[in-house]
Amino acid sequence: MMLASLVLSDARFPGGGHVHSGGLEEAAGRGLVTDVASLHAFLQGRLRTAGRVAACAAAAAADLAAGPAADLAAGSGAGWAELDAALDARTPSAAQREASRSQGRASLRAVRSAWPSAALDALVAVHRRPHQPLLVGVVVGAAGEPPTAAARCVGYLAVSGPASAAVRLLGLDPFAVNTAVVALGDELEAVAAEAAALAGGDPADLPAPGAPLLDLMAESHIHHHRERVRLFAS
């Protein structure tokens, strides 16, 4: 039973995901997302870029966490430090890196309580505020689930968070928003399959699709968040 990935993808998981919109708040504020159709386009773009990067990192972490005990030590082979650096390098926006580490740090207490493991300790030894995709990957892999499950979980979170934020920010019909998320099912499965195929390889070979507009909006959101009250932290 793949309980770990189900729990981690649940909006009720106490990881602080409810305070992040994944750039949706900034996009809505600029009038780029106004209805369900534009929301679907936003979610699709996010899944193909930032979501794809995160899913591949999660799958790689799950593969490493499920490997031989000797590989769990930080710095051994394609280890945790390499994965952490690879995800940093593929996240050019400092605001997005901070959002990822903030969610990873917020999830750590709940994760350690439910799924303690040597792999989790090894990841945290590399960085005490691990990226959220790597944290999810470690938990899913150590729980015995395949890299595909980790990638699917993280890819889903990349679109479900902004979708939920859209309901709160724009007052969109929740049923229509849910339909827009479900419509991404085939693309989500394709991302998960690609991520699983790359897991276990050199972290340098992980894809790095760019999303300059998302990067710029993430930086702008942080600037505005400091000037005035915003509903979401990212």
Coordinates of C-alpha atoms in Angstrom, one line a residue:
M1 CA 0.0 0.0 0.0
M2 CA 1.5 3.3 -1.0
L3 CA 0.4 5.2 2.1
A4 CA 3.4 7.5 2.3
S5 CA 2.9 9.2 -1.0
L6 CA -0.8 9.5 -0.4
V7 CA -0.3 11.2 3.0
L8 CA 2.3 13.6 1.7
S9 CA 0.1 14.6 -1.2
D10 CA -2.9 15.3 1.1
A11 CA -3.5 19.0 1.6
R12 CA -4.1 18.2 5.3
F13 CA -0.5 17.0 5.8
P14 CA 1.1 19.5 8.3
G15 CA 3.8 20.7 6.1
G16 CA 2.8 24.3 5.6
G17 CA 1.9 23.9 2.0
H18 CA -1.3 25.9 2.5
V19 CA 0.7 29.2 2.8
H20 CA 2.3 28.8 -0.7
S21 CA 0.6 29.5 -4.0
G22 CA 3.4 28.5 -6.3
G23 CA 3.4 31.9 -8.0
L24 CA -0.4 31.9 -8.5
E25 CA -0.9 34.9 -6.3
E26 CA 1.5 37.0 -8.3
A27 CA 0.1 35.8 -11.6
A28 CA -3.4 36.6 -10.4
G29 CA -2.3 40.0 -9.2
R30 CA -0.9 40.8 -12.6
G31 CA -4.1 39.7 -14.4
L32 CA -2.4 36.7 -16.0
V33 CA -4.7 34.2 -14.4
T34 CA -8.4 35.3 -14.2
D35 CA -10.5 32.2 -14.9
V36 CA -10.4 28.4 -15.1
A37 CA -9.0 28.4 -18.7
S38 CA -6.0 30.7 -17.8
L39 CA -5.6 28.7 -14.5
H40 CA -5.3 25.5 -16.5
A41 CA -2.6 27.1 -18.8
F42 CA -0.7 28.3 -15.7
L43 CA -0.8 24.8 -14.1
Q44 CA 0.2 23.1 -17.3
G45 CA 3.2 25.4 -17.6
R46 CA 4.2 24.9 -14.0
L47 CA 4.0 21.1 -14.3
R48 CA 6.1 21.2 -17.5
T49 CA 8.9 23.3 -15.9
A50 CA 9.2 23.6 -12.1
G51 CA 7.0 20.6 -11.5
R52 CA 9.1 18.4 -13.8
V53 CA 12.3 19.5 -12.2
A54 CA 11.0 18.8 -8.7
A55 CA 9.5 15.4 -9.8
C56 CA 12.8 14.2 -11.2
A57 CA 14.6 15.3 -8.1
A58 CA 12.1 13.4 -5.9
A59 CA 12.4 10.3 -8.0
A60 CA 16.2 10.4 -7.7
A61 CA 16.0 10.8 -3.9
A62 CA 13.5 7.9 -3.7
D63 CA 15.9 5.7 -5.7
L64 CA 18.8 6.7 -3.5
A65 CA 16.9 6.2 -0.2
A66 CA 15.9 2.6 -1.3
G67 CA 19.5 1.7 -2.3
P68 CA 22.2 -0.1 -0.3
A69 CA 22.9 1.2 3.2
A70 CA 26.4 2.2 2.2
D71 CA 25.0 4.7 -0.4
L72 CA 23.0 6.5 2.3
A73 CA 26.1 8.2 3.6
A74 CA 26.3 11.8 2.5
G75 CA 28.8 12.3 -0.3
S76 CA 29.0 8.7 -1.5
G77 CA 28.5 8.4 -5.2
A78 CA 25.5 10.2 -6.6
G79 CA 24.6 11.1 -3.0
W80 CA 22.6 13.7 -1.2
A81 CA 25.0 16.6 -1.6
E82 CA 24.9 16.1 -5.4
L83 CA 21.1 15.9 -5.5
D84 CA 20.8 19.0 -3.3
A85 CA 23.2 20.9 -5.5
A86 CA 21.5 19.7 -8.7
L87 CA 18.1 21.0 -7.5
D88 CA 19.6 24.3 -6.4
A89 CA 21.2 24.7 -9.8
R90 CA 17.9 24.0 -11.6
T91 CA 16.0 26.6 -9.4
P92 CA 17.5 29.9 -10.5
S93 CA 15.1 32.0 -8.4
A94 CA 16.3 32.6 -4.9
A95 CA 12.7 33.1 -3.8
Q96 CA 11.7 29.7 -5.2
R97 CA 14.7 28.0 -3.6
E98 CA 13.7 29.5 -0.3
A99 CA 10.0 28.4 -0.7
S100 CA 11.2 24.9 -1.4
R101 CA 13.5 24.8 1.6
S102 CA 10.9 26.5 3.8
Q103 CA 8.4 23.7 3.0
G104 CA 11.0 21.0 3.5
R105 CA 11.9 22.4 6.9
A106 CA 8.2 22.8 7.8
S107 CA 7.6 19.2 6.9
L108 CA 10.6 17.8 8.6
R109 CA 9.1 17.4 12.1
A110 CA 6.0 15.5 10.9
V111 CA 8.1 13.4 8.6
R112 CA 10.6 12.4 11.3
S113 CA 7.8 11.5 13.6
A114 CA 6.0 9.3 11.0
W115 CA 8.9 7.9 8.9
P116 CA 12.2 8.0 10.7
S117 CA 15.1 6.5 8.6
A118 CA 18.8 6.6 8.1
A119 CA 18.2 8.1 4.6
L120 CA 16.3 11.0 6.1
D121 CA 19.1 11.6 8.6
A122 CA 21.7 11.5 5.8
L123 CA 19.7 14.1 3.8
V124 CA 19.4 16.5 6.7
A125 CA 23.1 16.1 7.4
V126 CA 23.7 17.7 4.1
H127 CA 21.3 20.6 4.7
R128 CA 19.2 21.2 7.8
R129 CA 16.5 22.8 5.5
P130 CA 16.2 20.2 2.8
H131 CA 14.4 20.9 -0.4
Q132 CA 10.8 19.6 -0.2
P133 CA 11.1 17.3 -3.3
L134 CA 14.1 15.6 -1.8
L135 CA 12.4 15.2 1.5
V136 CA 9.4 13.7 -0.2
G137 CA 11.6 11.4 -2.2
V138 CA 13.5 10.2 0.8
V139 CA 10.3 9.4 2.7
V140 CA 8.6 7.6 -0.2
G141 CA 11.8 5.6 -1.1
A142 CA 12.5 4.6 2.5
A143 CA 8.9 3.5 2.8
G144 CA 9.3 1.0 0.0
E145 CA 7.5 2.9 -2.7
P146 CA 9.0 3.3 -6.2
P147 CA 10.5 6.5 -7.6
T148 CA 7.4 6.8 -9.8
A149 CA 5.3 7.4 -6.7
A150 CA 7.6 10.1 -5.4
A151 CA 7.6 11.9 -8.7
R152 CA 3.8 11.6 -9.0
C153 CA 3.3 13.0 -5.5
V154 CA 5.6 16.0 -6.1
G155 CA 4.3 16.7 -9.5
Y156 CA 0.7 16.7 -8.1
L157 CA 1.7 19.0 -5.3
A158 CA 3.2 21.4 -8.0
V159 CA -0.3 21.9 -9.4
S160 CA -2.7 21.2 -6.6
G161 CA -1.3 23.9 -4.3
P162 CA -1.7 26.7 -6.9
A163 CA -5.1 25.3 -7.9
S164 CA -6.3 25.5 -4.3
A165 CA -4.9 29.0 -4.0
A166 CA -6.9 30.0 -7.1
V167 CA -10.1 29.2 -5.4
R168 CA -9.2 31.4 -2.4
L169 CA -7.8 34.3 -4.5
L170 CA -10.1 34.4 -7.4
G171 CA -13.2 32.8 -6.1
L172 CA -13.3 30.2 -8.9
D173 CA -15.7 27.3 -8.9
P174 CA -14.0 24.5 -6.9
F175 CA -15.6 21.9 -9.1
A176 CA -14.2 23.5 -12.3
V177 CA -10.8 24.0 -10.7
N178 CA -10.7 20.3 -9.7
T179 CA -11.6 19.4 -13.3
A180 CA -8.7 21.5 -14.5
V181 CA -6.3 19.6 -12.3
V182 CA -7.7 16.2 -13.3
A183 CA -7.2 17.2 -17.0
L184 CA -3.5 17.2 -16.3
G185 CA -3.5 13.5 -15.5
D186 CA -1.8 12.3 -18.6
E187 CA 0.9 14.9 -18.5
L188 CA 1.5 14.1 -14.8
E189 CA 1.9 10.5 -15.6
A190 CA 4.4 11.3 -18.4
V191 CA 6.4 13.4 -16.0
A192 CA 6.4 10.7 -13.4
A193 CA 7.5 8.1 -16.0
E194 CA 10.4 10.3 -17.2
A195 CA 11.5 10.9 -13.6
A196 CA 11.5 7.2 -12.8
A197 CA 13.5 6.4 -15.9
L198 CA 16.2 9.0 -14.9
A199 CA 16.3 8.0 -11.2
G200 CA 19.6 6.3 -10.3
G201 CA 21.5 8.2 -13.0
D202 CA 23.9 11.0 -12.7
P203 CA 22.2 14.1 -11.1
A204 CA 23.9 16.2 -13.8
D205 CA 21.7 14.5 -16.3
L206 CA 18.4 15.6 -14.7
P207 CA 16.3 17.9 -16.9
A208 CA 16.4 21.6 -16.3
P209 CA 13.5 23.2 -18.2
G210 CA 13.5 27.0 -17.7
A211 CA 10.5 29.1 -16.6
P212 CA 11.8 32.7 -16.6
L213 CA 8.4 34.2 -16.1
L214 CA 7.7 32.0 -13.0
D215 CA 11.2 33.0 -11.7
L216 CA 10.6 36.7 -12.2
M217 CA 7.1 36.5 -10.6
A218 CA 8.6 34.6 -7.6
E219 CA 11.1 37.3 -7.1
S220 CA 8.5 40.0 -7.5
H221 CA 6.2 38.3 -5.1
I222 CA 8.8 38.3 -2.3
H223 CA 9.4 42.0 -2.9
H224 CA 5.7 42.8 -2.7
H225 CA 5.2 40.5 0.2
R226 CA 7.7 42.6 2.2
E227 CA 5.9 45.8 1.3
R228 CA 2.3 44.8 2.0
V229 CA 0.3 42.0 3.3
R230 CA 0.0 39.1 0.9
L231 CA -2.1 36.0 1.5
F232 CA 0.6 33.5 0.5
A233 CA 4.4 33.4 1.2
S234 CA 5.1 32.4 -2.4

